């Protein structure tokens, strides 16, 4: 018989009705309760995301930066045994990101907006007065007369330029660039909130990671850790392979714009860097920049040199560096990476650059698990997989 002090014992004579007067035994949840609790949890999550509004982007980017910066935080915590390191290390990381990316980006956006206005003014002047023939036309080794005749017929007069502008709509493109500058300015505000969220994510530190690990284990079991590692690896690889490589391509090609005397080199460099973040799109930006150098520049050799140099940089980055950074650590084939990037960008916009590769990494993991010969739990709880033929993944 249970004593009166046992937590599951019923008191002989409850003093007053109510929840506090009766101790009910804990029973397993029924199927209906499990479904109801799952629906409640899903509803609360969806309502929370709806209430966050535009700050969903800040929360997303803060989470992405937290995943990327977590190894750096662990190194700082090991080398910085101060009792205040739990606050100072995250603050140092956030301050470093702001100094390296946010503040220079704000300066570049302001300068690029000024160059965009100069470009729009040049377009209006060309529409009113025509485009004078560049000096390199007189130095062509062959076809000089034909090229000069074509330029005089299609670009030298205001009427011909106006007709060309009606077909190309460059003012719309320049307006798009100006709007892009405003969007980048708004993005800087969102990134400011993202850095604040990043600080609190890093400040919470290991307890947050422990809770996430426990939640993943409860929901997905032993293989949930594999899914979690794939997502983390895909996010870190996407940042290194898309953002950092794209910025590197933009810097290198942008320097060639400056050396070649390109018009508005800063604006063209930013445009090229943003385009290079997406595989196979940087070539389009490079072609437009070479065309601008041909129209406003004074050297045909400079335009050819920029085109060749940019093509080499894009080829090396897109075919060697980027696939190794994105898919190497998570064993993701380049075709899966490419489809994830392009599909994510089309479906989710800029966040899709990270969401797409992460989803494709999980899909590829499930494919490997489902098509393997055997899957058995290892002693430490990690699932060991033997794939039929890794070359056919």
Short mmCIF file of C-alpha atoms in Angstrom, two decimals:
data_model
loop_
_atom_site.label_atom_id
_atom_site.label_comp_id
_atom_site.label_asym_id
_atom_site.label_seq_id
_atom_site.Cartn_x
_atom_site.Cartn_y
_atom_site.Cartn_z
CA UNK A 1 0.00 0.00 0.00
CA UNK A 2 1.23 3.49 -0.81
CA UNK A 3 1.91 5.75 2.13
CA UNK A 4 0.27 9.10 2.42
CA UNK A 5 3.57 10.82 1.59
CA UNK A 6 4.00 9.03 -1.79
CA UNK A 7 3.50 11.39 -4.73
CA UNK A 8 1.09 9.00 -6.46
CA UNK A 9 -1.05 8.29 -3.31
CA UNK A 10 -4.58 9.71 -3.04
CA UNK A 11 -5.30 11.59 0.19
CA UNK A 12 -8.02 10.10 2.32
CA UNK A 13 -10.01 13.27 2.74
CA UNK A 14 -9.11 16.21 0.51
CA UNK A 15 -9.58 19.48 2.30
CA UNK A 16 -10.80 21.47 -0.70
CA UNK A 17 -11.55 20.72 -4.34
CA UNK A 18 -9.13 21.82 -6.98
CA UNK A 19 -5.95 20.82 -8.74
CA UNK A 20 -3.82 21.41 -5.65
CA UNK A 21 -5.90 19.03 -3.51
CA UNK A 22 -5.55 15.93 -5.70
CA UNK A 23 -2.34 14.34 -7.02
CA UNK A 24 -3.09 12.43 -10.23
CA UNK A 25 -0.68 9.72 -11.45
CA UNK A 26 1.34 10.46 -14.58
CA UNK A 27 0.05 8.38 -17.45
CA UNK A 28 1.51 7.94 -20.94
CA UNK A 29 0.21 10.35 -23.55
CA UNK A 30 -2.49 9.06 -25.83
CA UNK A 31 -2.28 9.31 -29.61
CA UNK A 32 -4.82 12.13 -29.59
CA UNK A 33 -2.75 14.07 -27.06
CA UNK A 34 0.41 13.61 -29.13
CA UNK A 35 -1.32 14.93 -32.25
CA UNK A 36 -2.87 17.82 -30.31
CA UNK A 37 0.45 18.82 -28.78
CA UNK A 38 2.16 18.59 -32.16
CA UNK A 39 -0.52 20.77 -33.77
CA UNK A 40 -0.24 23.28 -30.91
CA UNK A 41 3.54 23.43 -31.24
CA UNK A 42 3.33 23.91 -35.02
CA UNK A 43 0.69 26.60 -34.62
CA UNK A 44 2.75 28.48 -32.05
CA UNK A 45 5.86 28.30 -34.27
CA UNK A 46 3.96 29.60 -37.31
CA UNK A 47 2.34 32.37 -35.27
CA UNK A 48 5.72 33.37 -33.85
CA UNK A 49 7.23 33.61 -37.33
CA UNK A 50 4.25 35.68 -38.47
CA UNK A 51 4.56 38.09 -35.56
CA UNK A 52 8.28 38.59 -36.18
CA UNK A 53 7.46 40.17 -39.56
CA UNK A 54 10.46 41.70 -41.28
CA UNK A 55 12.64 40.70 -38.32
CA UNK A 56 12.44 37.13 -39.59
CA UNK A 57 15.31 38.08 -41.90
CA UNK A 58 17.35 39.38 -38.99
CA UNK A 59 16.68 36.18 -37.04
CA UNK A 60 17.64 34.06 -40.05
CA UNK A 61 20.90 35.91 -40.72
CA UNK A 62 21.72 35.94 -37.03
CA UNK A 63 21.33 32.16 -36.97
CA UNK A 64 23.46 31.74 -40.09
CA UNK A 65 26.21 33.90 -38.63
CA UNK A 66 26.01 32.02 -35.34
CA UNK A 67 26.54 28.70 -37.14
CA UNK A 68 29.49 30.12 -39.06
CA UNK A 69 31.09 31.89 -36.08
CA UNK A 70 30.63 29.07 -33.57
CA UNK A 71 34.08 27.44 -34.18
CA UNK A 72 35.73 30.86 -33.80
CA UNK A 73 33.88 31.39 -30.52
CA UNK A 74 35.09 28.03 -29.21
CA UNK A 75 38.70 28.93 -30.05
CA UNK A 76 38.39 32.28 -28.33
CA UNK A 77 36.86 30.70 -25.24
CA UNK A 78 39.73 28.18 -25.02
CA UNK A 79 42.43 30.84 -25.43
CA UNK A 80 40.64 33.41 -23.29
CA UNK A 81 40.09 31.91 -19.81
CA UNK A 82 38.82 35.17 -18.35
CA UNK A 83 35.56 34.88 -16.37
CA UNK A 84 34.17 37.66 -18.54
CA UNK A 85 34.97 35.78 -21.78
CA UNK A 86 31.36 34.61 -22.03
CA UNK A 87 30.43 38.21 -22.86
CA UNK A 88 33.65 39.65 -24.27
CA UNK A 89 34.26 36.89 -26.86
CA UNK A 90 30.82 37.28 -28.53
CA UNK A 91 31.20 41.07 -28.39
CA UNK A 92 34.62 40.82 -30.08
CA UNK A 93 33.21 38.63 -32.87
CA UNK A 94 30.27 40.96 -33.50
CA UNK A 95 32.55 44.02 -33.47
CA UNK A 96 34.93 42.31 -35.90
CA UNK A 97 32.12 41.49 -38.32
CA UNK A 98 30.87 45.07 -38.14
CA UNK A 99 34.32 46.52 -38.79
CA UNK A 100 35.15 44.14 -41.64
CA UNK A 101 31.81 43.98 -43.47
CA UNK A 102 29.07 46.34 -42.28
CA UNK A 103 30.93 49.67 -42.08
CA UNK A 104 32.84 49.22 -45.39
CA UNK A 105 29.62 48.09 -47.04
CA UNK A 106 27.88 51.27 -45.93
CA UNK A 107 30.71 53.37 -47.39
CA UNK A 108 30.67 51.41 -50.66
CA UNK A 109 26.89 51.69 -50.99
CA UNK A 110 27.08 55.47 -50.56
CA UNK A 111 29.87 55.78 -53.14
CA UNK A 112 28.11 53.42 -55.56
CA UNK A 113 24.91 55.47 -55.33
CA UNK A 114 26.89 58.54 -56.45
CA UNK A 115 28.37 56.62 -59.37
CA UNK A 116 24.91 55.38 -60.32
CA UNK A 117 23.69 58.96 -60.54
CA UNK A 118 26.68 59.82 -62.75
CA UNK A 119 25.86 56.85 -64.97
CA UNK A 120 22.27 58.00 -65.32
CA UNK A 121 23.48 61.47 -66.25
CA UNK A 122 25.78 59.99 -68.93
CA UNK A 123 22.86 58.01 -70.38
CA UNK A 124 20.74 61.15 -70.63
CA UNK A 125 23.61 63.07 -72.23
CA UNK A 126 24.19 60.26 -74.74
CA UNK A 127 20.50 60.27 -75.62
CA UNK A 128 20.61 64.02 -76.30
CA UNK A 129 23.99 64.34 -78.04
CA UNK A 130 25.00 60.86 -79.16
CA UNK A 131 28.06 58.81 -78.17
CA UNK A 132 31.36 59.98 -79.66
CA UNK A 133 33.52 57.29 -81.21
CA UNK A 134 36.26 56.04 -78.86
CA UNK A 135 39.89 56.62 -79.76
CA UNK A 136 40.67 52.91 -80.10
CA UNK A 137 38.57 52.72 -83.29
CA UNK A 138 41.28 54.68 -85.14
CA UNK A 139 43.91 52.16 -84.03
CA UNK A 140 42.21 48.99 -85.24
CA UNK A 141 44.58 46.93 -87.39
CA UNK A 142 41.77 45.86 -89.74
CA UNK A 143 38.10 46.70 -90.26
CA UNK A 144 38.70 50.30 -89.20
CA UNK A 145 36.50 51.90 -91.87
CA UNK A 146 33.64 49.46 -91.36
CA UNK A 147 33.70 49.92 -87.58
CA UNK A 148 33.74 53.70 -87.86
CA UNK A 149 30.88 53.61 -90.35
CA UNK A 150 28.82 51.36 -88.07
CA UNK A 151 29.47 53.62 -85.08
CA UNK A 152 28.46 56.73 -87.00
CA UNK A 153 25.29 55.04 -88.21
CA UNK A 154 24.19 53.51 -84.89
CA UNK A 155 25.70 55.48 -81.98
CA UNK A 156 27.11 58.85 -83.04
CA UNK A 157 23.79 60.71 -83.48
CA UNK A 158 21.12 61.45 -80.92
CA UNK A 159 18.40 59.78 -82.99
CA UNK A 160 20.30 56.50 -83.35
CA UNK A 161 21.19 56.44 -79.65
CA UNK A 162 17.60 57.22 -78.70
CA UNK A 163 16.41 54.31 -80.84
CA UNK A 164 18.99 52.03 -79.23
CA UNK A 165 18.01 53.22 -75.74
CA UNK A 166 14.37 52.45 -76.45
CA UNK A 167 15.35 48.85 -77.18
CA UNK A 168 17.81 48.36 -74.31
CA UNK A 169 16.09 50.46 -71.62
CA UNK A 170 19.35 51.28 -69.76
CA UNK A 171 17.64 53.90 -67.60
CA UNK A 172 15.52 51.14 -66.15
CA UNK A 173 18.67 49.17 -65.43
CA UNK A 174 20.29 52.16 -63.74
CA UNK A 175 17.10 52.78 -61.77
CA UNK A 176 17.27 49.15 -60.72
CA UNK A 177 20.84 49.70 -59.54
CA UNK A 178 19.74 52.74 -57.53
CA UNK A 179 16.90 50.72 -56.00
CA UNK A 180 19.41 48.01 -55.27
CA UNK A 181 21.46 50.57 -53.38
CA UNK A 182 18.42 51.50 -51.29
CA UNK A 183 17.72 47.81 -50.70
CA UNK A 184 21.31 47.35 -49.59
CA UNK A 185 20.89 50.25 -47.18
CA UNK A 186 17.79 48.59 -45.74
CA UNK A 187 19.73 45.35 -45.66
CA UNK A 188 22.39 47.04 -43.54
CA UNK A 189 19.70 47.92 -40.99
CA UNK A 190 18.52 44.31 -40.96
CA UNK A 191 22.13 43.15 -40.57
CA UNK A 192 22.47 45.48 -37.59
CA UNK A 193 19.64 43.64 -35.85
CA UNK A 194 21.13 40.35 -37.05
CA UNK A 195 24.40 41.22 -35.30
CA UNK A 196 22.48 41.98 -32.13
CA UNK A 197 20.76 38.59 -32.37
CA UNK A 198 24.12 36.99 -33.12
CA UNK A 199 25.55 38.43 -29.92
CA UNK A 200 22.79 36.89 -27.81
CA UNK A 201 23.07 33.56 -29.64
CA UNK A 202 26.78 33.44 -28.94
CA UNK A 203 26.28 34.79 -25.42
CA UNK A 204 23.93 31.92 -24.55
CA UNK A 205 26.50 29.56 -26.01
CA UNK A 206 26.70 25.93 -25.02
CA UNK A 207 23.32 25.65 -23.22
CA UNK A 208 21.57 26.64 -26.46
CA UNK A 209 23.55 24.08 -28.46
CA UNK A 210 22.78 21.40 -25.86
CA UNK A 211 19.06 22.13 -26.06
CA UNK A 212 19.15 22.04 -29.88
CA UNK A 213 21.00 18.71 -29.81
CA UNK A 214 18.48 17.27 -27.36
CA UNK A 215 15.54 18.50 -29.45
CA UNK A 216 17.01 17.01 -32.63
CA UNK A 217 17.64 13.71 -30.84
CA UNK A 218 14.06 13.55 -29.54
CA UNK A 219 12.56 14.35 -32.94
CA UNK A 220 14.82 12.37 -35.28
CA UNK A 221 16.75 9.93 -33.12
CA UNK A 222 20.35 8.92 -33.80
CA UNK A 223 20.24 10.01 -37.45
CA UNK A 224 19.16 13.48 -36.43
CA UNK A 225 22.77 14.24 -35.56
CA UNK A 226 23.80 13.34 -39.10
CA UNK A 227 21.13 15.66 -40.51
CA UNK A 228 22.24 18.40 -38.15
CA UNK A 229 25.88 18.08 -39.22
CA UNK A 230 24.89 18.18 -42.90
CA UNK A 231 22.89 21.37 -42.41
CA UNK A 232 25.68 23.05 -40.43
CA UNK A 233 28.30 22.00 -42.99
CA UNK A 234 26.13 23.22 -45.89
CA UNK A 235 25.58 26.62 -44.28
CA UNK A 236 29.27 27.11 -43.55
CA UNK A 237 30.24 25.88 -46.99
CA UNK A 238 27.69 28.16 -48.65
CA UNK A 239 29.04 31.20 -46.83
CA UNK A 240 32.63 30.36 -47.77
CA UNK A 241 31.89 29.15 -51.31
CA UNK A 242 29.33 31.78 -52.31
CA UNK A 243 29.75 34.96 -50.29
CA UNK A 244 33.49 34.96 -49.60
CA UNK A 245 34.48 33.57 -53.01
CA UNK A 246 32.09 36.01 -54.72
CA UNK A 247 33.58 38.93 -52.82
CA UNK A 248 37.06 37.74 -53.71
CA UNK A 249 36.13 37.54 -57.39
CA UNK A 250 34.59 40.99 -57.22
CA UNK A 251 37.72 42.46 -55.63
CA UNK A 252 40.10 40.91 -58.17
CA UNK A 253 37.99 41.77 -61.20
CA UNK A 254 37.21 45.20 -59.74
CA UNK A 255 40.92 45.96 -59.53
CA UNK A 256 41.19 45.14 -63.23
CA UNK A 257 38.36 47.64 -63.87
CA UNK A 258 40.36 50.35 -62.11
CA UNK A 259 43.56 49.53 -64.01
CA UNK A 260 41.67 49.49 -67.33
CA UNK A 261 40.08 52.88 -66.69
CA UNK A 262 36.50 51.55 -66.67
CA UNK A 263 33.67 54.04 -66.11
CA UNK A 264 32.26 53.92 -62.56
CA UNK A 265 34.66 51.12 -61.52
CA UNK A 266 33.32 50.91 -57.97
CA UNK A 267 29.74 50.45 -59.15
CA UNK A 268 30.81 47.85 -61.70
CA UNK A 269 32.92 46.08 -59.07
CA UNK A 270 30.03 45.84 -56.60
CA UNK A 271 27.71 44.65 -59.36
CA UNK A 272 30.25 42.01 -60.38
CA UNK A 273 30.80 40.86 -56.77
CA UNK A 274 27.07 40.44 -56.17
CA UNK A 275 26.68 38.57 -59.45
CA UNK A 276 29.68 36.33 -58.71
CA UNK A 277 27.97 35.07 -55.55
CA UNK A 278 25.71 33.08 -57.87
CA UNK A 279 27.46 30.45 -60.02
CA UNK A 280 27.54 31.20 -63.77
CA UNK A 281 26.03 34.68 -63.31
CA UNK A 282 29.30 36.52 -62.85
CA UNK A 283 30.08 36.10 -66.56
CA UNK A 284 27.04 38.23 -67.42
CA UNK A 285 28.28 41.06 -65.19
CA UNK A 286 31.77 40.74 -66.67
CA UNK A 287 30.41 40.98 -70.22
CA UNK A 288 28.45 44.16 -69.39
CA UNK A 289 31.51 45.69 -67.77
CA UNK A 290 33.69 44.91 -70.80
CA UNK A 291 31.03 46.47 -73.02
CA UNK A 292 31.06 49.62 -70.87
CA UNK A 293 34.86 49.81 -71.16
CA UNK A 294 34.61 49.47 -74.94
CA UNK A 295 32.06 52.26 -75.20
CA UNK A 296 33.63 54.78 -72.81
CA UNK A 297 37.24 53.60 -72.62
CA UNK A 298 40.12 54.57 -74.86
CA UNK A 299 41.90 51.20 -75.16
CA UNK A 300 40.70 48.07 -76.89
CA UNK A 301 43.57 46.12 -75.34
CA UNK A 302 42.39 47.10 -71.86
CA UNK A 303 38.89 45.76 -72.53
CA UNK A 304 40.30 42.51 -73.94
CA UNK A 305 42.64 42.19 -70.96
CA UNK A 306 39.80 42.68 -68.48
CA UNK A 307 37.70 40.10 -70.31
CA UNK A 308 40.48 37.49 -70.33
CA UNK A 309 41.49 38.10 -66.72
CA UNK A 310 37.89 38.01 -65.50
CA UNK A 311 37.18 34.82 -67.45
CA UNK A 312 40.17 33.09 -65.87
CA UNK A 313 39.14 34.19 -62.36
CA UNK A 314 35.54 33.04 -62.88
CA UNK A 315 36.62 29.71 -64.38
CA UNK A 316 38.96 28.87 -61.50
CA UNK A 317 36.49 29.97 -58.83
CA UNK A 318 33.39 28.28 -60.30
CA UNK A 319 35.05 24.98 -61.28
CA UNK A 320 37.59 24.39 -58.52
CA UNK A 321 37.38 26.63 -55.46
CA UNK A 322 33.62 26.91 -55.01
CA UNK A 323 32.71 23.18 -55.41
CA UNK A 324 35.50 22.23 -52.99
CA UNK A 325 34.35 24.70 -50.33
CA UNK A 326 30.62 23.97 -50.56
CA UNK A 327 30.43 20.26 -51.28
CA UNK A 328 33.79 18.98 -50.08
CA UNK A 329 33.11 18.89 -46.35
CA UNK A 330 29.66 17.31 -46.66
CA UNK A 331 30.35 15.03 -49.68
CA UNK A 332 27.80 16.83 -51.81
CA UNK A 333 28.25 16.54 -55.61
CA UNK A 334 28.56 19.80 -57.51
CA UNK A 335 25.31 19.25 -59.45
CA UNK A 336 23.38 18.99 -56.18
CA UNK A 337 25.11 22.15 -54.97
CA UNK A 338 24.32 24.06 -58.17
CA UNK A 339 20.66 23.02 -58.19
CA UNK A 340 20.33 23.89 -54.53
CA UNK A 341 21.81 27.35 -55.02
CA UNK A 342 19.80 28.27 -58.12
CA UNK A 343 16.57 26.71 -56.89
CA UNK A 344 16.90 28.25 -53.45
CA UNK A 345 17.63 31.67 -54.92
CA UNK A 346 14.55 31.48 -57.16
CA UNK A 347 12.28 30.19 -54.40
CA UNK A 348 13.48 32.09 -51.33
CA UNK A 349 15.49 35.02 -52.65
CA UNK A 350 18.84 35.85 -51.04
CA UNK A 351 18.30 33.52 -48.03
CA UNK A 352 17.89 30.71 -50.56
CA UNK A 353 21.65 30.83 -51.15
CA UNK A 354 21.92 29.10 -47.75
CA UNK A 355 18.56 27.32 -47.55
CA UNK A 356 18.95 25.62 -50.93
CA UNK A 357 22.33 23.92 -50.27
CA UNK A 358 21.20 22.92 -46.77
CA UNK A 359 18.05 21.24 -48.10
CA UNK A 360 19.97 19.51 -50.87
CA UNK A 361 22.57 18.32 -48.35
CA UNK A 362 19.83 16.70 -46.25
CA UNK A 363 18.21 15.22 -49.37
CA UNK A 364 21.55 13.78 -50.48
CA UNK A 365 22.10 12.34 -47.00
CA UNK A 366 18.70 10.64 -47.08
CA UNK A 367 19.55 9.29 -50.54
CA UNK A 368 22.81 7.85 -49.21
CA UNK A 369 21.07 6.34 -46.20
CA UNK A 370 18.27 4.86 -48.26
CA UNK A 371 20.50 3.45 -50.98
CA UNK A 372 23.22 2.04 -48.68
CA UNK A 373 23.74 -1.66 -48.14
CA UNK A 374 23.55 -1.50 -44.40
CA UNK A 375 22.97 1.01 -41.65
CA UNK A 376 23.84 0.03 -38.12
CA UNK A 377 24.27 2.13 -34.98
CA UNK A 378 27.86 2.49 -33.86
CA UNK A 379 28.76 2.21 -30.17
CA UNK A 380 28.78 5.97 -29.73
CA UNK A 381 25.32 6.33 -31.25
CA UNK A 382 26.51 7.55 -34.66
CA UNK A 383 25.03 5.68 -37.60
CA UNK A 384 27.64 3.95 -39.77
CA UNK A 385 26.79 3.78 -43.47
CA UNK A 386 28.18 1.60 -46.22
CA UNK A 387 27.23 3.02 -49.59
CA UNK A 388 26.90 0.75 -52.62
CA UNK A 389 29.05 2.92 -54.86
CA UNK A 390 30.14 6.33 -53.69
CA UNK A 391 31.08 7.38 -57.21
CA UNK A 392 27.46 7.16 -58.30
CA UNK A 393 26.17 9.50 -55.60
#
